[in-house]
Coordinates of C-alpha atoms in Angstrom, one line a residue:
M23 CA 69.9 -209.9 -40.1
I24 CA 72.7 -207.5 -39.0
R25 CA 70.2 -204.7 -38.5
L26 CA 67.8 -207.0 -36.6
H27 CA 70.6 -208.2 -34.4
S28 CA 71.7 -204.6 -33.6
T29 CA 68.2 -203.6 -32.8
V30 CA 67.7 -206.5 -30.4
T31 CA 71.1 -205.8 -28.8
F32 CA 70.1 -202.1 -28.3
W33 CA 66.8 -202.9 -26.6
L34 CA 68.5 -205.5 -24.3
S35 CA 71.3 -203.0 -23.4
S36 CA 68.9 -200.1 -23.0
R37 CA 67.5 -201.7 -19.8
E38 CA 70.9 -201.4 -18.2
H39 CA 72.8 -198.6 -20.1
Q40 CA 72.2 -194.9 -20.6
H41 CA 71.0 -193.6 -24.0
L42 CA 69.2 -190.6 -25.5
R43 CA 65.6 -190.6 -26.8
Y44 CA 64.0 -188.1 -29.0
N45 CA 60.7 -186.3 -28.1
P46 CA 59.1 -185.3 -31.5
L47 CA 56.4 -183.3 -29.7
R48 CA 58.9 -180.9 -28.2
D49 CA 62.0 -181.4 -30.5
T50 CA 64.1 -182.2 -27.5
W51 CA 66.0 -185.2 -26.2
V52 CA 65.7 -187.2 -22.9
L53 CA 68.5 -188.9 -21.2
V54 CA 67.5 -192.4 -20.0
S55 CA 69.8 -193.9 -17.3
A56 CA 68.2 -197.2 -16.3
H57 CA 71.1 -198.3 -14.2
R58 CA 70.5 -195.5 -11.6
M59 CA 67.4 -197.4 -10.2
K60 CA 69.9 -199.6 -8.4
R61 CA 71.2 -196.7 -6.3
P62 CA 70.0 -196.5 -2.6
W63 CA 67.7 -193.6 -1.7
A64 CA 68.6 -191.4 1.3
G65 CA 66.8 -188.2 0.1
Q66 CA 63.5 -186.6 0.9
V67 CA 60.6 -188.7 1.8
E68 CA 57.1 -187.3 1.3
K69 CA 54.1 -187.6 3.6
P70 CA 51.7 -190.2 2.3
P71 CA 48.5 -188.8 0.8
E72 CA 45.5 -188.4 3.1
E73 CA 43.3 -191.5 2.7
H74 CA 40.4 -190.5 4.9
T75 CA 38.8 -187.5 3.2
P76 CA 35.3 -186.8 4.5
R77 CA 32.5 -187.1 2.0
Y78 CA 31.3 -183.7 3.0
D79 CA 33.2 -181.0 4.9
P80 CA 31.3 -177.8 5.9
R81 CA 34.6 -175.9 5.7
N82 CA 35.4 -177.0 2.2
P83 CA 34.6 -174.2 -0.3
L84 CA 34.1 -176.7 -3.1
C85 CA 31.4 -178.8 -1.5
P86 CA 27.7 -178.3 -2.4
G87 CA 26.0 -175.5 -0.6
N88 CA 29.1 -174.1 1.0
T89 CA 30.4 -170.5 0.9
R90 CA 33.6 -169.7 -1.1
A91 CA 36.2 -167.1 -0.3
N92 CA 34.5 -164.3 -2.3
G93 CA 31.2 -164.8 -0.4
E94 CA 29.4 -166.7 -3.1
V95 CA 27.4 -169.8 -2.2
N96 CA 27.7 -173.0 -4.3
S97 CA 24.6 -174.5 -5.6
D98 CA 23.4 -177.8 -4.1
Y99 CA 24.9 -179.6 -7.2
D100 CA 24.6 -183.4 -7.8
S101 CA 26.8 -183.7 -10.8
T102 CA 29.4 -181.4 -12.3
F103 CA 29.6 -177.8 -11.1
L104 CA 31.3 -174.9 -12.8
F105 CA 32.2 -171.5 -11.4
E106 CA 34.6 -168.5 -12.1
N107 CA 37.9 -169.0 -10.3
D108 CA 37.9 -166.7 -7.2
F109 CA 41.6 -166.0 -7.7
P110 CA 42.1 -166.0 -11.5
A111 CA 45.5 -165.8 -13.2
L112 CA 43.8 -164.3 -16.3
Q113 CA 41.1 -161.6 -16.6
P114 CA 39.3 -160.5 -19.7
D115 CA 39.9 -156.8 -19.3
A116 CA 43.7 -156.5 -18.8
P117 CA 45.3 -153.3 -20.4
D118 CA 47.6 -153.5 -23.4
P119 CA 51.2 -152.6 -22.5
G120 CA 51.7 -151.3 -26.1
S121 CA 54.3 -152.1 -28.7
D122 CA 57.0 -149.4 -28.2
Q123 CA 59.4 -151.6 -26.3
H124 CA 63.1 -152.5 -26.2
P125 CA 63.7 -155.9 -27.8
L126 CA 65.2 -157.3 -24.6
F127 CA 62.2 -156.1 -22.5
Q128 CA 59.1 -157.1 -24.4
S129 CA 55.5 -157.4 -23.1
K130 CA 52.2 -158.4 -24.7
V131 CA 48.7 -158.1 -23.6
A132 CA 47.3 -161.2 -21.8
R133 CA 43.6 -161.6 -21.5
G134 CA 41.4 -164.5 -20.6
V135 CA 39.2 -166.3 -18.1
C136 CA 39.8 -169.0 -15.4
K137 CA 37.1 -171.4 -14.3
V138 CA 37.0 -174.2 -11.8
M139 CA 35.0 -177.4 -12.5
C140 CA 34.0 -179.9 -9.8
F141 CA 33.6 -183.4 -11.0
H142 CA 31.3 -184.7 -8.3
P143 CA 29.5 -183.5 -5.1
W144 CA 31.4 -185.9 -2.9
S145 CA 34.9 -185.1 -1.7
D146 CA 36.0 -188.7 -1.1
V147 CA 35.8 -189.9 -4.7
T148 CA 38.1 -189.4 -7.7
L149 CA 37.7 -190.1 -11.4
S150 CA 38.9 -193.6 -10.9
L151 CA 36.2 -194.3 -8.3
M152 CA 33.3 -192.5 -10.0
K153 CA 30.8 -194.4 -12.1
K154 CA 31.3 -194.5 -15.8
Q155 CA 28.3 -192.3 -16.6
E156 CA 29.5 -189.7 -14.1
V157 CA 32.9 -189.6 -15.9
V158 CA 31.0 -189.2 -19.2
K159 CA 29.3 -186.1 -17.8
V160 CA 32.7 -184.7 -17.0
I161 CA 33.9 -185.3 -20.5
D162 CA 30.7 -183.8 -21.9
K163 CA 31.3 -180.7 -19.8
W164 CA 34.9 -180.4 -21.0
A165 CA 33.5 -180.5 -24.6
E166 CA 31.0 -177.8 -23.9
L167 CA 33.7 -175.6 -22.5
I168 CA 36.0 -176.0 -25.5
E169 CA 32.9 -175.2 -27.7
E170 CA 31.9 -172.2 -25.6
L171 CA 35.3 -170.6 -24.8
G172 CA 36.9 -171.6 -28.1
T173 CA 34.7 -169.2 -30.0
T174 CA 36.4 -166.3 -28.3
Y175 CA 39.8 -167.5 -27.1
L176 CA 42.8 -168.9 -29.0
W177 CA 43.6 -171.5 -26.4
V178 CA 41.5 -173.3 -23.8
Q179 CA 43.6 -175.4 -21.4
I180 CA 41.8 -178.0 -19.3
F181 CA 44.0 -179.4 -16.6
E182 CA 43.8 -181.3 -13.3
N183 CA 46.3 -181.1 -10.4
K184 CA 45.6 -184.1 -8.2
G185 CA 47.1 -184.5 -4.8
A186 CA 49.0 -182.2 -2.4
M187 CA 52.3 -183.4 -3.9
M188 CA 51.2 -181.7 -7.2
G189 CA 50.3 -178.4 -5.4
C190 CA 46.5 -179.2 -5.2
S191 CA 45.2 -177.3 -2.1
N192 CA 41.8 -179.0 -2.0
P193 CA 41.0 -182.8 -2.1
H194 CA 37.6 -182.3 -3.6
P195 CA 37.6 -183.8 -7.2
H196 CA 38.0 -180.9 -9.6
C197 CA 39.9 -179.4 -12.5
Q198 CA 40.6 -176.0 -13.9
V199 CA 40.0 -174.4 -17.3
W200 CA 42.1 -171.4 -18.4
A201 CA 41.2 -169.7 -21.7
S202 CA 43.6 -167.2 -23.2
N203 CA 44.0 -164.8 -26.1
F204 CA 47.5 -166.2 -26.7
L205 CA 49.0 -169.6 -27.5
P206 CA 51.0 -170.7 -24.4
N207 CA 54.6 -172.0 -24.8
E208 CA 53.9 -175.8 -24.6
P209 CA 51.1 -176.0 -27.2
A210 CA 52.9 -173.5 -29.4
L211 CA 55.9 -175.8 -29.4
S212 CA 53.7 -178.8 -30.0
D213 CA 51.9 -177.0 -32.8
R214 CA 55.2 -176.3 -34.6
C215 CA 56.5 -179.9 -34.2
Q216 CA 53.3 -181.5 -35.3
R217 CA 53.0 -179.1 -38.3
A218 CA 56.6 -179.9 -39.4
Y219 CA 56.0 -183.6 -39.2
Y220 CA 52.8 -183.4 -41.2
Q221 CA 54.4 -181.3 -43.9
K222 CA 57.2 -183.8 -44.2
H223 CA 55.2 -187.1 -43.9
G224 CA 51.7 -186.2 -44.9
E225 CA 50.2 -187.7 -41.7
P226 CA 49.5 -186.4 -38.2
L227 CA 52.5 -187.2 -35.9
L228 CA 50.4 -188.6 -33.1
L229 CA 48.1 -190.6 -35.4
Q230 CA 51.2 -192.4 -36.8
Y231 CA 52.7 -192.7 -33.3
A232 CA 49.5 -194.4 -32.0
K233 CA 49.6 -196.9 -34.8
Q234 CA 53.2 -197.8 -34.1
E235 CA 52.6 -198.2 -30.4
A236 CA 49.5 -200.3 -30.9
E237 CA 51.7 -202.7 -33.1
K238 CA 54.7 -202.8 -30.8
K239 CA 52.7 -203.2 -27.5
E240 CA 55.7 -202.8 -25.3
R241 CA 54.7 -199.4 -23.9
V242 CA 50.9 -199.9 -24.0
V243 CA 49.3 -199.7 -20.5
V244 CA 45.6 -200.0 -21.5
E245 CA 43.8 -199.9 -24.9
T246 CA 40.3 -200.1 -26.2
S247 CA 38.8 -200.1 -29.7
D248 CA 38.8 -196.2 -29.8
W249 CA 41.6 -195.3 -27.4
L250 CA 45.2 -196.0 -26.4
A251 CA 47.2 -195.2 -23.2
V252 CA 50.9 -195.6 -23.4
V253 CA 54.0 -194.6 -21.5
P254 CA 55.5 -192.6 -24.3
Y255 CA 58.9 -193.6 -25.8
W256 CA 60.3 -190.2 -24.7
A257 CA 58.6 -190.0 -21.3
T258 CA 60.4 -187.8 -18.7
W259 CA 58.4 -188.5 -15.6
P260 CA 58.6 -192.1 -14.2
Y261 CA 55.0 -193.2 -14.9
Q262 CA 54.1 -190.5 -17.4
T263 CA 51.4 -191.5 -19.9
L264 CA 49.9 -190.3 -23.1
L265 CA 46.2 -190.9 -23.9
L266 CA 45.4 -191.0 -27.6
P267 CA 42.3 -191.6 -29.8
R268 CA 42.8 -194.1 -32.6
R269 CA 41.2 -192.0 -35.3
H270 CA 42.0 -188.4 -36.3
V271 CA 40.4 -186.0 -33.9
L272 CA 41.2 -182.3 -33.6
R273 CA 39.5 -181.3 -30.3
I274 CA 37.6 -183.0 -27.5
N275 CA 34.2 -181.6 -28.6
D276 CA 34.7 -183.5 -31.9
L277 CA 34.4 -186.8 -30.1
T278 CA 31.4 -189.0 -30.9
T279 CA 29.1 -190.2 -28.2
E280 CA 30.7 -193.7 -28.5
E281 CA 34.2 -192.2 -28.2
R282 CA 33.2 -190.3 -25.1
E283 CA 31.9 -193.5 -23.5
G284 CA 35.2 -195.2 -24.5
L285 CA 37.2 -192.4 -23.1
A286 CA 35.4 -192.7 -19.7
D287 CA 36.2 -196.4 -19.7
I288 CA 39.9 -196.0 -20.5
M289 CA 40.3 -193.1 -18.1
K290 CA 38.9 -195.2 -15.3
Q291 CA 41.1 -198.1 -16.2
L292 CA 44.3 -196.0 -16.4
L293 CA 43.6 -194.1 -13.2
T294 CA 42.7 -197.3 -11.4
K295 CA 46.1 -198.8 -12.3
Y296 CA 47.8 -195.6 -11.1
D297 CA 46.1 -195.9 -7.7
N298 CA 46.9 -199.6 -7.5
L299 CA 50.6 -199.0 -8.2
F300 CA 51.3 -197.9 -4.6
E301 CA 47.8 -198.4 -3.2
I302 CA 47.2 -194.7 -2.7
S303 CA 45.2 -191.9 -4.4
F304 CA 47.9 -191.4 -7.1
P305 CA 49.0 -187.8 -7.5
Y306 CA 49.5 -186.3 -11.0
S307 CA 49.0 -183.2 -13.2
M308 CA 47.1 -183.9 -16.4
G309 CA 45.8 -181.8 -19.3
W310 CA 44.3 -181.9 -22.7
H311 CA 45.9 -180.6 -25.9
G312 CA 44.0 -180.2 -29.1
A313 CA 44.0 -177.9 -32.1
P314 CA 43.9 -174.2 -31.2
T315 CA 40.6 -172.4 -31.2
G316 CA 39.4 -168.8 -31.7
P317 CA 40.9 -167.5 -35.0
H318 CA 42.2 -171.0 -35.7
L319 CA 38.8 -172.5 -36.0
N320 CA 38.6 -171.6 -39.7
K321 CA 42.2 -172.6 -40.5
D322 CA 43.6 -175.9 -41.6
N323 CA 44.7 -177.8 -38.4
S324 CA 45.1 -181.2 -40.0
H325 CA 48.5 -181.6 -38.3
W326 CA 46.9 -181.7 -34.9
Q327 CA 45.7 -184.7 -33.0
L328 CA 43.8 -184.6 -29.7
H329 CA 45.7 -186.1 -26.7
A330 CA 46.0 -185.9 -22.9
H331 CA 49.2 -185.8 -20.9
Y332 CA 49.5 -187.4 -17.4
Y333 CA 52.5 -186.4 -15.4
P334 CA 52.7 -188.3 -12.0
P335 CA 55.7 -187.4 -9.8
L336 CA 56.1 -190.7 -7.8
L337 CA 59.1 -192.9 -8.6
R338 CA 60.0 -195.6 -6.1
S339 CA 57.1 -195.6 -3.6
A340 CA 54.2 -193.6 -2.3
T341 CA 56.6 -191.3 -0.5
V342 CA 59.6 -191.0 -2.9
K343 CA 59.1 -188.7 -5.9
K344 CA 61.2 -187.6 -8.8
F345 CA 62.8 -184.2 -8.6
M346 CA 63.3 -182.0 -11.7
V347 CA 66.4 -180.2 -10.5
G348 CA 70.1 -179.8 -11.3
Y349 CA 70.8 -181.5 -14.6
E350 CA 67.1 -181.4 -15.7
M351 CA 66.9 -177.6 -15.0
L352 CA 70.3 -176.7 -16.4
A353 CA 70.9 -179.3 -19.2
Q354 CA 68.1 -181.6 -20.3
D355 CA 65.4 -184.0 -19.1
Q356 CA 66.6 -187.3 -17.5
R357 CA 64.9 -190.4 -16.2
D358 CA 65.9 -193.6 -14.5
L359 CA 63.2 -196.2 -15.0
T360 CA 62.8 -197.0 -18.7
P361 CA 59.4 -196.3 -20.3
E362 CA 59.1 -200.0 -21.1
Q363 CA 59.7 -201.0 -17.5
A364 CA 57.1 -198.4 -16.3
A365 CA 54.5 -199.6 -18.8
E366 CA 55.0 -203.2 -17.9
K367 CA 54.5 -202.4 -14.2
L368 CA 51.3 -200.5 -14.8
R369 CA 50.0 -202.9 -17.4
N370 CA 50.3 -205.9 -15.0
L371 CA 48.4 -204.2 -12.2
P372 CA 44.9 -205.4 -11.3
E373 CA 42.0 -203.8 -13.1
E374 CA 39.9 -203.7 -9.9
H375 CA 40.6 -200.7 -7.7
Y376 CA 42.3 -201.5 -4.4
K377 CA 39.7 -199.6 -2.4
T378 CA 36.9 -201.7 -4.0
R379 CA 38.7 -204.8 -3.0
E380 CA 39.2 -203.6 0.5
N381 CA 35.5 -202.6 0.8
L382 CA 34.5 -206.0 -0.4
E383 CA 36.7 -207.7 2.1
K384 CA 35.4 -205.6 4.9
G385 CA 31.8 -206.1 3.9
G386 CA 32.2 -209.9 3.7
G387 CA 31.9 -210.0 -0.1
K388 CA 29.3 -207.2 -0.5
E389 CA 30.1 -203.7 -1.5
K390 CA 29.4 -201.1 1.1
D391 CA 26.3 -198.9 0.6
G392 CA 27.1 -195.6 -1.0
E393 CA 30.5 -196.7 -2.4
K394 CA 31.2 -195.9 -6.0

């Protein structure tokens, strides 16, 4: 009884008082300061996202049939479209700097490829507004890329930067795929933490975490029979979410047809709630993490669990974002809104996209022709 009372007391006080939370994926701590949401905001206000993107722009290098910066012409695609990044951060033939180096000035060879993948031929749609089967095609292409590039490269990073606030220079729906001969810092840290947990507990960290969150419910945003989307207990960004399969899956290409269909469903549900929060095309950076590839394909990766991270910057409104500066840069991560409060806000939002509702209202109850 004493332990139950203390637990209840903590959760009641955690909505008002600061405390630390542990992130087992990074072996770090997050400072949660819920009381700071009461402070007035007089800082920077961002420009609201552009809501009137043309479906086709002859000047947009990602649109079908248009010419890109390197002079190549896009195909007249009607689904997904993949091409080599015209300004890649990684190239396959970089020279090796050698091993004879001072311990304080070390370099290693970095080789790889960078690709761009368009989700859809139209510039005025996003994943939340695309049809389910169109999203399935995106997922299938992601799986193909992991299969193809993973035979050569140790790590294949699929990521999407959505919105100018997240540094996206083009509104056309697209993501990037960078494959490298090295394991980048974040997945390397995640690999170490998941391995340590598995060796100690005999179960994948994120598989156990998904079970716990499914039971507790307080941080669940949306869930299906195969998938779970939560605001993680250790979230740093205000409306950060973690997307998890319910069964043990190493990589996205290991998903069954049914699981890919379910993933399309839950992605549309989650991203619709994001858009509905402030009734804008919600900005975020997202990416997939799964077991390493290349030389790791024949190794035991039982400690890994496939998952996707969504990191949206917005905090109070469509124009006020969280800044990772000062204390976060020099000491440790800190957040104001509690993960439970953020999850409750997202969970209670309508399942129908606000643009669909607006179009129905404008059309007198009938969806406009051509809308997704």
